[in-house]
Amino acid sequence: MAGGVVATGGGTHHEGKITLFVIVTCIVAAMGGLLFGYDLGITGGVTSMDQFLLKFFPNVYIQMKDQSGVHHQSQYCKFDNPLLTLFTSSLYLAALVASFFASSITRIMGRKISMFIGGIFFLIGSLLDAFAVNVAMLIIGRLLLGFGVGFCNQSVPLYLSEMAPPKIRGALNIGFQLMITIGILIANLINYKLAKIKNGWRFSLGIGAVPAIILCLGAIFLDDTPNSMIERGKQEKARKMLQRIRGIDNVDEEFQELVNASEEAKKVDNAWKNIIEAKYRPQLVFCSLIPFFQQFTGINVIMFYAPVLFQTLGFGSNASLMSAVITGGVNVVATIISIFSVDRFGRRILFLEGGIQMLLCQIAVGAMIAKEFGVSGVGSFSNGEVNLLLFFICAYVASFAWSWGPLGWLVPSEICSLEIRSAGQAINVSVNMLFTFIIGQVFLMMLCHLKFGLFFFFGGFVVIMTIFIAFFLPETKNVPIEEMNSVWRSHWFWARFIPQDMVNSHAHLEDL
């Protein structure tokens, strides 16, 4: 019967269609990821452009062009400048602060309002950076972009998880990560095309205003999620929206579950206080450790500073920008692979395979750099070695893009019950932004001091996080969000924290 409940090994499934309305809505919402990706990718290219460095960071330009060894003998240290890294990483510090405000706004006013506010911040920040005349304007613009990241990264994954039917929730949620990778690729292509144009860096930074406008307009016309409507007392609108996104009239069972979840959530006086209770221990752990580990894969060594890193390794200016385009393309393709595999094979297998592949690639890259540059930082790669190095870096990017990249946003957004969902997502975003800021701020200094050992440093974290996933993450594919507590109750470790009365009586998750 349409709208009925089907009990399976993957949990309770409510019948319904995969409607065009849901697909289009999720694509528009995922534009927040495009903005994040664009700002992530544009920075490394801009900071390697001669005109940009001459105007704002002339000392770095002198070090970069120095061939005499007077300023720096080591290739590892040519870009080590605290002010330059502050330009890059200030965005993520602002995102960290904004995520806490965004949590309350997302809960009280709805997901779409939070996305709209994020788009406004993106728009103003992009224009301010494009017209910057000094470093202060640059950094203020980056801070505003950071507020945009904080609001969008808080609201968009929640929006996607709540709108999507459980059986394709993973694929639609990864649309956010796909948009991030497309944003990075577009940024790399624009940087490559504009590098030699006068004031090309201004166009690179300013073009970010275009997707910001699209997101703002989209957020105006988007409908909010049924969960959010119920949470704010709009039950009749929520029922109609649920019927529309499921493509059927009889949604009584699913709607009642959403209402029940909302009623339980209203009993919670303070989501932040609640999430630290023992019964929410697994959600707190994963919302904290997954974003931490995601940043310590070392991915931002590539994504932030790809052109800078390639130039440091002797690729040359144009070659470094083109190499960044290649890795950006690999990033997009691998994320598409994740979209088609995450709901078929599950989250765990992608996490584990991605971790193993990343580790092998990091060992290979570190070993090649050690062989050619040693600890002195003096050396160069042959053409064949450059191609092999680029292959390993692309293989590393691919493994991240179908595992820890999208799943780092998907899993935290789908494991929290409604009463702690906004707090859990705020923790996820804030931890992610905190360590993104830290890595962005200290990477060039770490490259200067750890040299090739930097890749082994991140490889050590990949080992730890892969073991952590193997032992402690249960499979969550095809499980309705409202029944996620049953997953923890059936897990060998987390069951000790979850009281039986939190588990839905009709959930059958033995196969998980």
Short mmCIF file of C-alpha atoms in Angstrom, two decimals:
data_model
loop_
_atom_site.label_atom_id
_atom_site.label_comp_id
_atom_site.label_asym_id
_atom_site.label_seq_id
_atom_site.Cartn_x
_atom_site.Cartn_y
_atom_site.Cartn_z
CA MET A 1 0.00 0.00 0.00
CA ALA A 2 1.30 3.42 -0.85
CA GLY A 3 2.67 5.14 2.18
CA GLY A 4 2.85 1.90 4.13
CA VAL A 5 5.79 0.59 6.12
CA VAL A 6 8.10 -2.16 4.93
CA ALA A 7 10.36 -3.81 7.49
CA THR A 8 13.66 -5.04 6.12
CA GLY A 9 17.16 -5.74 7.30
CA GLY A 10 18.03 -2.14 6.61
CA GLY A 11 15.31 -0.66 8.80
CA THR A 12 11.78 0.57 8.18
CA HIS A 13 11.22 1.90 4.66
CA HIS A 14 8.34 4.15 3.67
CA GLU A 15 7.10 3.76 0.13
CA GLY A 16 7.34 6.66 -2.22
CA LYS A 17 8.71 7.83 -5.53
CA ILE A 18 11.99 9.51 -6.31
CA THR A 19 10.44 12.72 -7.56
CA LEU A 20 11.88 15.31 -9.93
CA PHE A 21 10.93 17.94 -7.36
CA VAL A 22 13.28 16.40 -4.77
CA ILE A 23 16.14 16.09 -7.25
CA VAL A 24 15.86 19.70 -8.44
CA THR A 25 15.46 21.03 -4.91
CA CYS A 26 18.54 19.17 -3.69
CA ILE A 27 20.61 20.38 -6.65
CA VAL A 28 19.72 24.00 -5.91
CA ALA A 29 20.46 23.56 -2.21
CA ALA A 30 23.82 21.96 -2.99
CA MET A 31 24.91 25.24 -4.61
CA GLY A 32 26.20 26.08 -1.14
CA GLY A 33 28.82 23.42 -1.74
CA LEU A 34 29.77 25.01 -5.07
CA LEU A 35 30.55 28.27 -3.27
CA PHE A 36 32.60 26.50 -0.61
CA GLY A 37 34.54 24.59 -3.25
CA TYR A 38 35.15 27.67 -5.36
CA ASP A 39 36.58 29.59 -2.42
CA LEU A 40 38.63 26.55 -1.43
CA GLY A 41 40.11 26.15 -4.90
CA ILE A 42 40.55 29.78 -5.89
CA THR A 43 42.94 30.62 -3.06
CA GLY A 44 45.86 28.41 -4.01
CA GLY A 45 45.86 29.64 -7.60
CA VAL A 46 45.57 33.31 -6.68
CA THR A 47 48.39 33.06 -4.14
CA SER A 48 50.68 31.70 -6.86
CA MET A 49 49.91 34.54 -9.31
CA ASP A 50 52.76 37.03 -9.76
CA GLN A 51 50.53 40.13 -9.91
CA PHE A 52 48.69 39.19 -6.71
CA LEU A 53 51.91 38.51 -4.80
CA LEU A 54 53.56 41.70 -6.05
CA LYS A 55 50.63 43.82 -4.86
CA PHE A 56 49.96 42.24 -1.47
CA PHE A 57 52.89 39.96 -0.56
CA PRO A 58 56.04 41.27 -2.31
CA ASN A 59 58.38 39.45 0.09
CA VAL A 60 56.86 36.12 -0.93
CA TYR A 61 57.27 37.04 -4.59
CA ILE A 62 60.97 37.78 -4.04
CA GLN A 63 61.45 34.44 -2.27
CA MET A 64 59.53 32.57 -4.97
CA LYS A 65 61.59 34.04 -7.82
CA ASP A 66 64.91 33.83 -6.02
CA GLN A 67 67.30 31.44 -7.75
CA SER A 68 70.47 32.63 -6.05
CA GLY A 69 69.91 31.00 -2.69
CA VAL A 70 70.37 34.34 -0.89
CA HIS A 71 66.89 34.33 0.64
CA HIS A 72 66.12 30.60 0.82
CA GLN A 73 68.10 27.61 -0.35
CA SER A 74 65.24 25.21 0.23
CA GLN A 75 62.35 24.74 -2.18
CA TYR A 76 60.28 23.72 0.84
CA CYS A 77 60.31 27.24 2.32
CA LYS A 78 59.69 29.55 -0.63
CA PHE A 79 56.08 30.32 0.33
CA ASP A 80 56.42 30.28 4.12
CA ASN A 81 54.81 33.59 5.13
CA PRO A 82 52.38 34.00 8.10
CA LEU A 83 50.40 36.83 6.48
CA LEU A 84 49.91 34.85 3.27
CA THR A 85 48.59 31.85 5.20
CA LEU A 86 46.33 34.15 7.23
CA PHE A 87 44.72 35.29 3.96
CA THR A 88 43.93 31.65 3.20
CA SER A 89 42.94 30.38 6.62
CA SER A 90 41.02 33.36 8.02
CA LEU A 91 37.96 32.14 6.11
CA TYR A 92 37.82 28.98 8.18
CA LEU A 93 38.22 30.75 11.50
CA ALA A 94 35.20 32.90 10.62
CA ALA A 95 33.28 29.78 9.56
CA LEU A 96 34.01 28.24 12.95
CA VAL A 97 32.45 31.23 14.75
CA ALA A 98 29.52 31.49 12.34
CA SER A 99 28.57 27.82 12.69
CA PHE A 100 27.34 28.38 16.25
CA PHE A 101 25.06 31.27 15.24
CA ALA A 102 23.96 29.29 12.19
CA SER A 103 22.93 26.36 14.40
CA SER A 104 20.31 28.42 16.23
CA ILE A 105 19.05 30.17 13.09
CA THR A 106 18.78 26.86 11.23
CA ARG A 107 16.71 25.40 14.04
CA ILE A 108 14.51 28.42 14.83
CA MET A 109 13.98 29.97 11.39
CA GLY A 110 14.50 26.98 9.11
CA ARG A 111 17.12 25.54 6.77
CA LYS A 112 16.34 27.76 3.76
CA ILE A 113 16.76 31.03 5.72
CA SER A 114 20.17 29.87 6.89
CA MET A 115 21.16 29.08 3.29
CA PHE A 116 19.99 32.52 2.14
CA ILE A 117 22.05 34.28 4.83
CA GLY A 118 25.07 32.22 3.79
CA GLY A 119 24.60 33.30 0.18
CA ILE A 120 24.50 36.98 1.17
CA PHE A 121 27.77 36.64 3.07
CA PHE A 122 29.35 34.90 0.07
CA LEU A 123 28.18 37.66 -2.25
CA ILE A 124 29.55 40.55 -0.16
CA GLY A 125 32.81 38.75 0.64
CA SER A 126 33.51 37.92 -3.02
CA LEU A 127 32.97 41.51 -4.13
CA LEU A 128 35.09 42.92 -1.31
CA ASP A 129 38.01 40.66 -2.23
CA ALA A 130 37.65 41.45 -5.93
CA PHE A 131 37.97 45.21 -5.28
CA ALA A 132 40.56 44.93 -2.48
CA VAL A 133 43.30 47.59 -2.39
CA ASN A 134 45.15 46.32 0.68
CA VAL A 135 45.63 43.20 2.78
CA ALA A 136 43.07 44.35 5.36
CA MET A 137 40.30 44.42 2.72
CA LEU A 138 41.38 41.00 1.50
CA ILE A 139 41.16 39.45 4.95
CA ILE A 140 37.84 41.15 5.81
CA GLY A 141 36.44 39.74 2.57
CA ARG A 142 37.73 36.31 3.51
CA LEU A 143 36.12 36.60 6.94
CA LEU A 144 32.76 37.37 5.32
CA LEU A 145 33.20 34.38 3.02
CA GLY A 146 33.88 32.36 6.15
CA PHE A 147 30.54 33.39 7.62
CA GLY A 148 28.95 32.19 4.38
CA VAL A 149 30.72 28.84 4.71
CA GLY A 150 29.58 28.51 8.33
CA PHE A 151 25.91 29.08 7.47
CA CYS A 152 25.84 26.94 4.32
CA ASN A 153 27.80 24.02 5.76
CA GLN A 154 25.44 24.04 8.73
CA SER A 155 22.20 24.11 6.75
CA VAL A 156 22.80 22.42 3.39
CA PRO A 157 23.77 18.90 4.57
CA LEU A 158 20.80 18.92 6.98
CA TYR A 159 18.48 20.09 4.22
CA LEU A 160 19.66 17.37 1.86
CA SER A 161 19.44 14.59 4.46
CA GLU A 162 15.92 15.60 5.49
CA MET A 163 14.58 16.04 1.95
CA ALA A 164 16.00 12.85 0.47
CA PRO A 165 14.25 9.45 0.63
CA PRO A 166 16.36 7.07 2.78
CA LYS A 167 17.27 4.78 -0.13
CA ILE A 168 18.99 7.62 -2.03
CA ARG A 169 19.87 9.84 0.92
CA GLY A 170 23.56 9.12 0.54
CA ALA A 171 23.61 9.98 -3.16
CA LEU A 172 21.68 13.24 -2.76
CA ASN A 173 23.67 14.31 0.28
CA ILE A 174 26.92 13.69 -1.58
CA GLY A 175 25.57 16.20 -4.09
CA PHE A 176 26.89 18.75 -1.60
CA GLN A 177 30.39 17.30 -1.86
CA LEU A 178 30.05 16.98 -5.64
CA MET A 179 29.31 20.70 -5.82
CA ILE A 180 32.37 21.35 -3.66
CA THR A 181 34.55 19.43 -6.12
CA ILE A 182 32.96 21.16 -9.12
CA GLY A 183 33.61 24.50 -7.42
CA ILE A 184 37.26 23.56 -6.94
CA LEU A 185 37.59 22.50 -10.58
CA ILE A 186 35.95 25.69 -11.85
CA ALA A 187 38.27 27.74 -9.65
CA ASN A 188 41.34 25.91 -10.98
CA LEU A 189 40.24 26.42 -14.59
CA ILE A 190 39.57 30.12 -14.01
CA ASN A 191 42.94 30.57 -12.31
CA TYR A 192 44.69 28.86 -15.22
CA LYS A 193 42.94 31.06 -17.79
CA LEU A 194 43.38 34.34 -15.90
CA ALA A 195 46.90 33.89 -14.51
CA LYS A 196 48.55 35.96 -17.26
CA ILE A 197 45.81 38.58 -17.65
CA LYS A 198 46.30 41.95 -15.99
CA ASN A 199 44.47 41.94 -12.65
CA GLY A 200 43.29 38.42 -13.42
CA TRP A 201 43.28 37.69 -9.70
CA ARG A 202 40.47 40.25 -9.24
CA PHE A 203 38.26 38.34 -11.69
CA SER A 204 39.17 35.04 -10.01
CA LEU A 205 38.06 36.31 -6.62
CA GLY A 206 35.02 38.22 -7.90
CA ILE A 207 33.47 35.43 -9.98
CA GLY A 208 32.47 33.79 -6.69
CA ALA A 209 29.64 36.35 -6.58
CA VAL A 210 27.85 34.53 -9.43
CA PRO A 211 27.02 31.26 -7.62
CA ALA A 212 26.31 33.33 -4.49
CA ILE A 213 23.51 35.13 -6.36
CA ILE A 214 22.17 31.79 -7.63
CA LEU A 215 22.10 30.40 -4.08
CA CYS A 216 20.30 33.47 -2.74
CA LEU A 217 17.66 33.29 -5.45
CA GLY A 218 17.32 29.55 -5.04
CA ALA A 219 16.88 29.84 -1.27
CA ILE A 220 14.05 32.34 -1.78
CA PHE A 221 12.08 29.88 -3.92
CA LEU A 222 13.01 26.63 -2.13
CA ASP A 223 10.55 25.04 0.27
CA ASP A 224 11.77 24.06 3.72
CA THR A 225 11.98 20.44 4.83
CA PRO A 226 9.02 18.69 6.52
CA ASN A 227 11.20 18.14 9.61
CA SER A 228 11.87 21.86 9.91
CA MET A 229 8.23 22.78 9.34
CA ILE A 230 7.05 20.39 12.04
CA GLU A 231 9.76 21.65 14.35
CA ARG A 232 8.34 25.18 13.93
CA GLY A 233 4.68 24.15 14.38
CA LYS A 234 3.64 24.12 10.68
CA GLN A 235 2.26 20.59 10.61
CA GLU A 236 -0.26 20.94 7.79
CA LYS A 237 2.33 22.52 5.48
CA ALA A 238 4.74 19.78 6.50
CA ARG A 239 2.26 17.05 5.52
CA LYS A 240 1.70 18.63 2.11
CA MET A 241 5.44 19.00 1.58
CA LEU A 242 6.00 15.34 2.53
CA GLN A 243 3.36 14.29 0.03
CA ARG A 244 5.02 16.40 -2.63
CA ILE A 245 8.56 15.13 -2.09
CA ARG A 246 7.43 11.47 -1.81
CA GLY A 247 5.07 11.74 -4.81
CA ILE A 248 2.21 9.93 -3.01
CA ASP A 249 -0.85 10.98 -0.99
CA ASN A 250 -0.72 8.48 1.86
CA VAL A 251 2.22 9.50 4.01
CA ASP A 252 0.49 8.96 7.35
CA GLU A 253 3.00 6.54 8.83
CA GLU A 254 6.08 8.56 7.92
CA PHE A 255 4.44 11.86 8.88
CA GLN A 256 3.50 10.51 12.30
CA GLU A 257 7.08 9.37 12.87
CA LEU A 258 8.31 12.87 12.06
CA VAL A 259 5.75 14.38 14.45
CA ASN A 260 6.74 11.95 17.20
CA ALA A 261 10.40 12.76 16.69
CA SER A 262 9.59 16.46 16.90
CA GLU A 263 7.60 15.99 20.11
CA GLU A 264 10.52 14.16 21.65
CA ALA A 265 12.85 16.93 20.52
CA LYS A 266 10.68 19.58 22.20
CA LYS A 267 11.20 17.86 25.53
CA VAL A 268 14.85 18.80 25.27
CA ASP A 269 15.50 22.17 26.87
CA ASN A 270 19.04 22.55 25.54
CA ALA A 271 20.36 20.56 22.59
CA TRP A 272 23.95 21.46 23.51
CA LYS A 273 23.51 20.14 27.04
CA ASN A 274 21.66 17.10 25.78
CA ILE A 275 24.24 15.98 23.25
CA ILE A 276 26.85 15.45 25.97
CA GLU A 277 24.62 12.93 27.78
CA ALA A 278 25.77 9.32 27.68
CA LYS A 279 22.90 8.17 25.45
CA TYR A 280 24.14 10.49 22.69
CA ARG A 281 27.78 9.49 23.10
CA PRO A 282 28.20 7.89 19.63
CA GLN A 283 26.73 10.94 17.88
CA LEU A 284 29.00 13.28 19.83
CA VAL A 285 32.06 11.15 19.10
CA PHE A 286 31.42 10.87 15.36
CA CYS A 287 30.35 14.51 14.93
CA SER A 288 33.67 15.46 16.54
CA LEU A 289 36.14 12.88 15.23
CA ILE A 290 34.98 12.50 11.62
CA PRO A 291 35.60 16.18 10.74
CA PHE A 292 38.86 16.10 12.73
CA PHE A 293 40.12 13.07 10.83
CA GLN A 294 38.85 14.47 7.53
CA GLN A 295 41.22 17.42 7.86
CA PHE A 296 44.12 15.27 9.02
CA THR A 297 43.97 13.17 5.88
CA GLY A 298 46.13 16.02 4.55
CA ILE A 299 43.72 16.75 1.71
CA ASN A 300 44.06 20.49 2.11
CA VAL A 301 47.75 20.19 1.38
CA ILE A 302 46.47 19.52 -2.13
CA MET A 303 43.20 21.49 -2.30
CA PHE A 304 44.35 24.72 -0.61
CA TYR A 305 47.78 24.95 -2.06
CA ALA A 306 47.84 22.71 -5.12
CA PRO A 307 49.48 25.30 -7.41
CA VAL A 308 51.82 26.43 -4.62
CA LEU A 309 52.75 22.84 -3.80
CA PHE A 310 53.33 21.90 -7.43
CA GLN A 311 55.39 25.03 -7.99
CA THR A 312 57.41 24.23 -4.88
CA LEU A 313 58.12 20.80 -6.34
CA GLY A 314 59.45 22.36 -9.54
CA PHE A 315 56.46 22.14 -11.90
CA GLY A 316 56.73 25.78 -13.02
CA SER A 317 54.00 28.42 -12.88
CA ASN A 318 51.73 27.37 -15.77
CA ALA A 319 52.38 23.68 -15.22
CA SER A 320 51.44 23.98 -11.56
CA LEU A 321 48.10 25.60 -12.39
CA MET A 322 47.37 22.95 -15.05
CA SER A 323 48.27 20.18 -12.57
CA ALA A 324 45.76 21.69 -10.17
CA VAL A 325 43.14 21.53 -12.94
CA ILE A 326 43.93 17.84 -13.47
CA THR A 327 43.58 16.99 -9.78
CA GLY A 328 40.37 19.04 -9.68
CA GLY A 329 38.94 16.99 -12.55
CA VAL A 330 39.87 13.74 -10.81
CA ASN A 331 38.15 15.08 -7.68
CA VAL A 332 34.87 15.58 -9.55
CA VAL A 333 34.89 12.19 -11.29
CA ALA A 334 35.68 10.31 -8.07
CA THR A 335 32.88 12.10 -6.21
CA ILE A 336 30.43 11.02 -8.92
CA ILE A 337 31.62 7.44 -8.35
CA SER A 338 30.79 7.90 -4.67
CA ILE A 339 27.27 9.08 -5.51
CA PHE A 340 26.55 5.85 -7.39
CA SER A 341 28.19 3.55 -4.84
CA VAL A 342 27.42 4.96 -1.36
CA ASP A 343 23.83 3.65 -1.18
CA ARG A 344 24.74 0.40 -2.88
CA PHE A 345 27.90 -0.64 -1.03
CA GLY A 346 27.48 1.42 2.12
CA ARG A 347 29.51 3.95 4.05
CA ARG A 348 31.99 1.66 5.80
CA ILE A 349 33.51 0.05 2.72
CA LEU A 350 34.15 3.44 1.11
CA PHE A 351 35.75 4.77 4.29
CA LEU A 352 38.04 1.73 4.59
CA GLU A 353 39.08 1.47 0.94
CA GLY A 354 39.68 5.21 0.75
CA GLY A 355 41.87 5.15 3.84
CA ILE A 356 44.08 2.34 2.53
CA GLN A 357 44.49 3.98 -0.89
CA MET A 358 45.29 7.38 0.63
CA LEU A 359 47.96 5.84 2.85
CA LEU A 360 49.70 4.06 -0.03
CA CYS A 361 49.70 7.22 -2.14
CA GLN A 362 51.05 9.38 0.70
CA ILE A 363 53.90 6.93 1.25
CA ALA A 364 54.71 6.97 -2.47
CA VAL A 365 54.64 10.80 -2.74
CA GLY A 366 56.70 11.25 0.43
CA ALA A 367 59.26 8.73 -0.77
CA MET A 368 59.62 10.39 -4.19
CA ILE A 369 60.08 13.85 -2.68
CA ALA A 370 62.57 12.48 -0.15
CA LYS A 371 64.58 10.86 -2.94
CA GLU A 372 64.81 14.00 -5.10
CA PHE A 373 64.86 16.83 -2.56
CA GLY A 374 66.10 15.16 0.62
CA VAL A 375 66.24 17.38 3.70
CA SER A 376 68.04 20.21 1.92
CA GLY A 377 65.14 20.98 -0.40
CA VAL A 378 67.48 21.27 -3.37
CA GLY A 379 66.67 19.17 -6.42
CA SER A 380 64.26 18.72 -9.30
CA PHE A 381 62.12 16.06 -10.96
CA SER A 382 62.53 14.72 -14.46
CA ASN A 383 59.51 14.81 -16.76
CA GLY A 384 58.82 11.15 -16.12
CA GLU A 385 59.04 11.62 -12.37
CA VAL A 386 56.73 14.64 -12.53
CA ASN A 387 54.11 12.55 -14.32
CA LEU A 388 54.47 9.70 -11.80
CA LEU A 389 54.19 12.13 -8.89
CA LEU A 390 51.07 13.66 -10.42
CA PHE A 391 49.60 10.16 -10.85
CA PHE A 392 50.04 9.34 -7.16
CA ILE A 393 48.60 12.70 -6.13
CA CYS A 394 45.59 12.14 -8.40
CA ALA A 395 45.09 8.64 -6.96
CA TYR A 396 45.22 10.15 -3.48
CA VAL A 397 42.67 12.84 -4.40
CA ALA A 398 40.39 10.20 -5.95
CA SER A 399 40.45 8.02 -2.84
CA PHE A 400 39.56 11.00 -0.65
CA ALA A 401 36.84 12.15 -3.05
CA TRP A 402 34.90 8.88 -2.91
CA SER A 403 35.40 8.32 0.81
CA TRP A 404 36.33 10.83 3.50
CA GLY A 405 35.38 13.87 1.40
CA PRO A 406 31.64 13.23 0.93
CA LEU A 407 31.19 10.88 3.88
CA GLY A 408 32.70 13.45 6.22
CA TRP A 409 29.57 15.52 5.60
CA LEU A 410 27.04 12.74 5.01
CA VAL A 411 27.53 10.58 8.11
CA PRO A 412 27.39 13.34 10.77
CA SER A 413 24.31 14.85 9.10
CA GLU A 414 22.35 11.56 9.13
CA ILE A 415 23.21 9.99 12.49
CA CYS A 416 21.67 12.58 14.84
CA SER A 417 18.04 12.43 15.99
CA LEU A 418 16.03 15.64 15.69
CA GLU A 419 16.50 16.81 19.28
CA ILE A 420 20.28 17.07 18.84
CA ARG A 421 20.51 17.46 15.06
CA SER A 422 21.31 21.19 14.92
CA ALA A 423 23.85 20.87 17.74
CA GLY A 424 25.46 17.82 16.15
CA GLN A 425 25.80 19.53 12.79
CA ALA A 426 27.19 22.66 14.45
CA ILE A 427 29.84 20.53 16.15
CA ASN A 428 30.62 18.85 12.83
CA VAL A 429 31.02 22.18 11.02
CA SER A 430 32.92 23.93 13.82
CA VAL A 431 35.41 21.08 14.33
CA ASN A 432 35.89 20.86 10.57
CA MET A 433 36.49 24.60 10.27
CA LEU A 434 38.75 24.74 13.34
CA PHE A 435 41.14 22.15 12.00
CA THR A 436 40.83 23.43 8.44
CA PHE A 437 41.98 26.79 9.84
CA ILE A 438 44.84 25.18 11.77
CA ILE A 439 46.04 23.15 8.78
CA GLY A 440 45.71 26.14 6.47
CA GLN A 441 47.62 28.37 8.87
CA VAL A 442 50.53 26.04 9.62
CA PHE A 443 50.85 23.97 6.42
CA LEU A 444 53.48 26.12 4.70
CA MET A 445 55.46 26.29 7.94
CA MET A 446 55.14 22.51 8.36
CA LEU A 447 56.29 21.99 4.76
CA CYS A 448 59.30 24.18 5.48
CA HIS A 449 60.26 22.29 8.66
CA LEU A 450 58.97 18.73 8.16
CA LYS A 451 59.82 18.70 4.45
CA PHE A 452 58.92 15.37 2.80
CA GLY A 453 58.04 14.04 6.26
CA LEU A 454 54.82 16.05 6.07
CA PHE A 455 53.25 13.34 3.91
CA PHE A 456 54.24 10.63 6.39
CA PHE A 457 52.83 12.79 9.21
CA PHE A 458 49.39 12.82 7.59
CA GLY A 459 49.75 9.17 6.63
CA GLY A 460 50.03 8.28 10.32
CA PHE A 461 46.64 9.89 10.95
CA VAL A 462 45.15 7.98 8.02
CA VAL A 463 46.18 4.72 9.70
CA ILE A 464 44.52 5.76 12.98
CA MET A 465 41.28 6.92 11.40
CA THR A 466 40.92 3.83 9.21
CA ILE A 467 41.26 1.58 12.28
CA PHE A 468 38.74 3.78 14.11
CA ILE A 469 36.16 3.37 11.34
CA ALA A 470 36.75 -0.39 11.12
CA PHE A 471 35.95 -0.93 14.80
CA PHE A 472 33.44 1.76 15.72
CA LEU A 473 31.29 2.90 12.76
CA PRO A 474 28.16 0.81 12.09
CA GLU A 475 26.62 0.78 8.64
CA THR A 476 23.92 3.45 8.20
CA LYS A 477 22.85 3.03 4.58
CA ASN A 478 19.08 2.85 3.94
CA VAL A 479 18.25 3.56 7.60
CA PRO A 480 15.63 6.31 8.13
CA ILE A 481 17.07 9.14 10.21
CA GLU A 482 14.32 8.76 12.81
CA GLU A 483 15.42 5.16 13.44
CA MET A 484 19.14 5.75 13.70
CA ASN A 485 19.19 5.05 17.45
CA SER A 486 18.48 1.39 16.66
CA VAL A 487 21.77 1.23 14.78
CA TRP A 488 23.71 2.28 17.85
CA ARG A 489 21.75 -0.10 20.07
CA SER A 490 22.74 -3.05 17.86
CA HIS A 491 26.47 -2.14 17.81
CA TRP A 492 28.91 -4.16 19.96
CA PHE A 493 30.45 -1.07 21.57
CA TRP A 494 27.84 1.72 21.47
CA ALA A 495 25.00 -0.48 22.78
CA ARG A 496 26.20 0.10 26.35
CA PHE A 497 25.31 3.81 26.06
CA ILE A 498 21.86 3.53 24.43
CA PRO A 499 18.81 2.77 26.63
CA GLN A 500 16.29 0.38 25.12
CA ASP A 501 13.46 2.93 25.27
CA MET A 502 15.26 5.09 22.68
CA VAL A 503 14.95 2.38 20.06
CA ASN A 504 11.94 2.27 17.74
CA SER A 505 10.10 -0.97 18.43
CA HIS A 506 9.48 -1.68 14.74
CA ALA A 507 13.13 -1.39 13.64
CA HIS A 508 14.76 -4.61 12.55
CA LEU A 509 18.48 -4.01 12.06
CA GLU A 510 19.97 -7.45 12.69
CA ASP A 511 21.80 -7.45 9.38
CA LEU A 512 23.69 -4.25 10.28
#
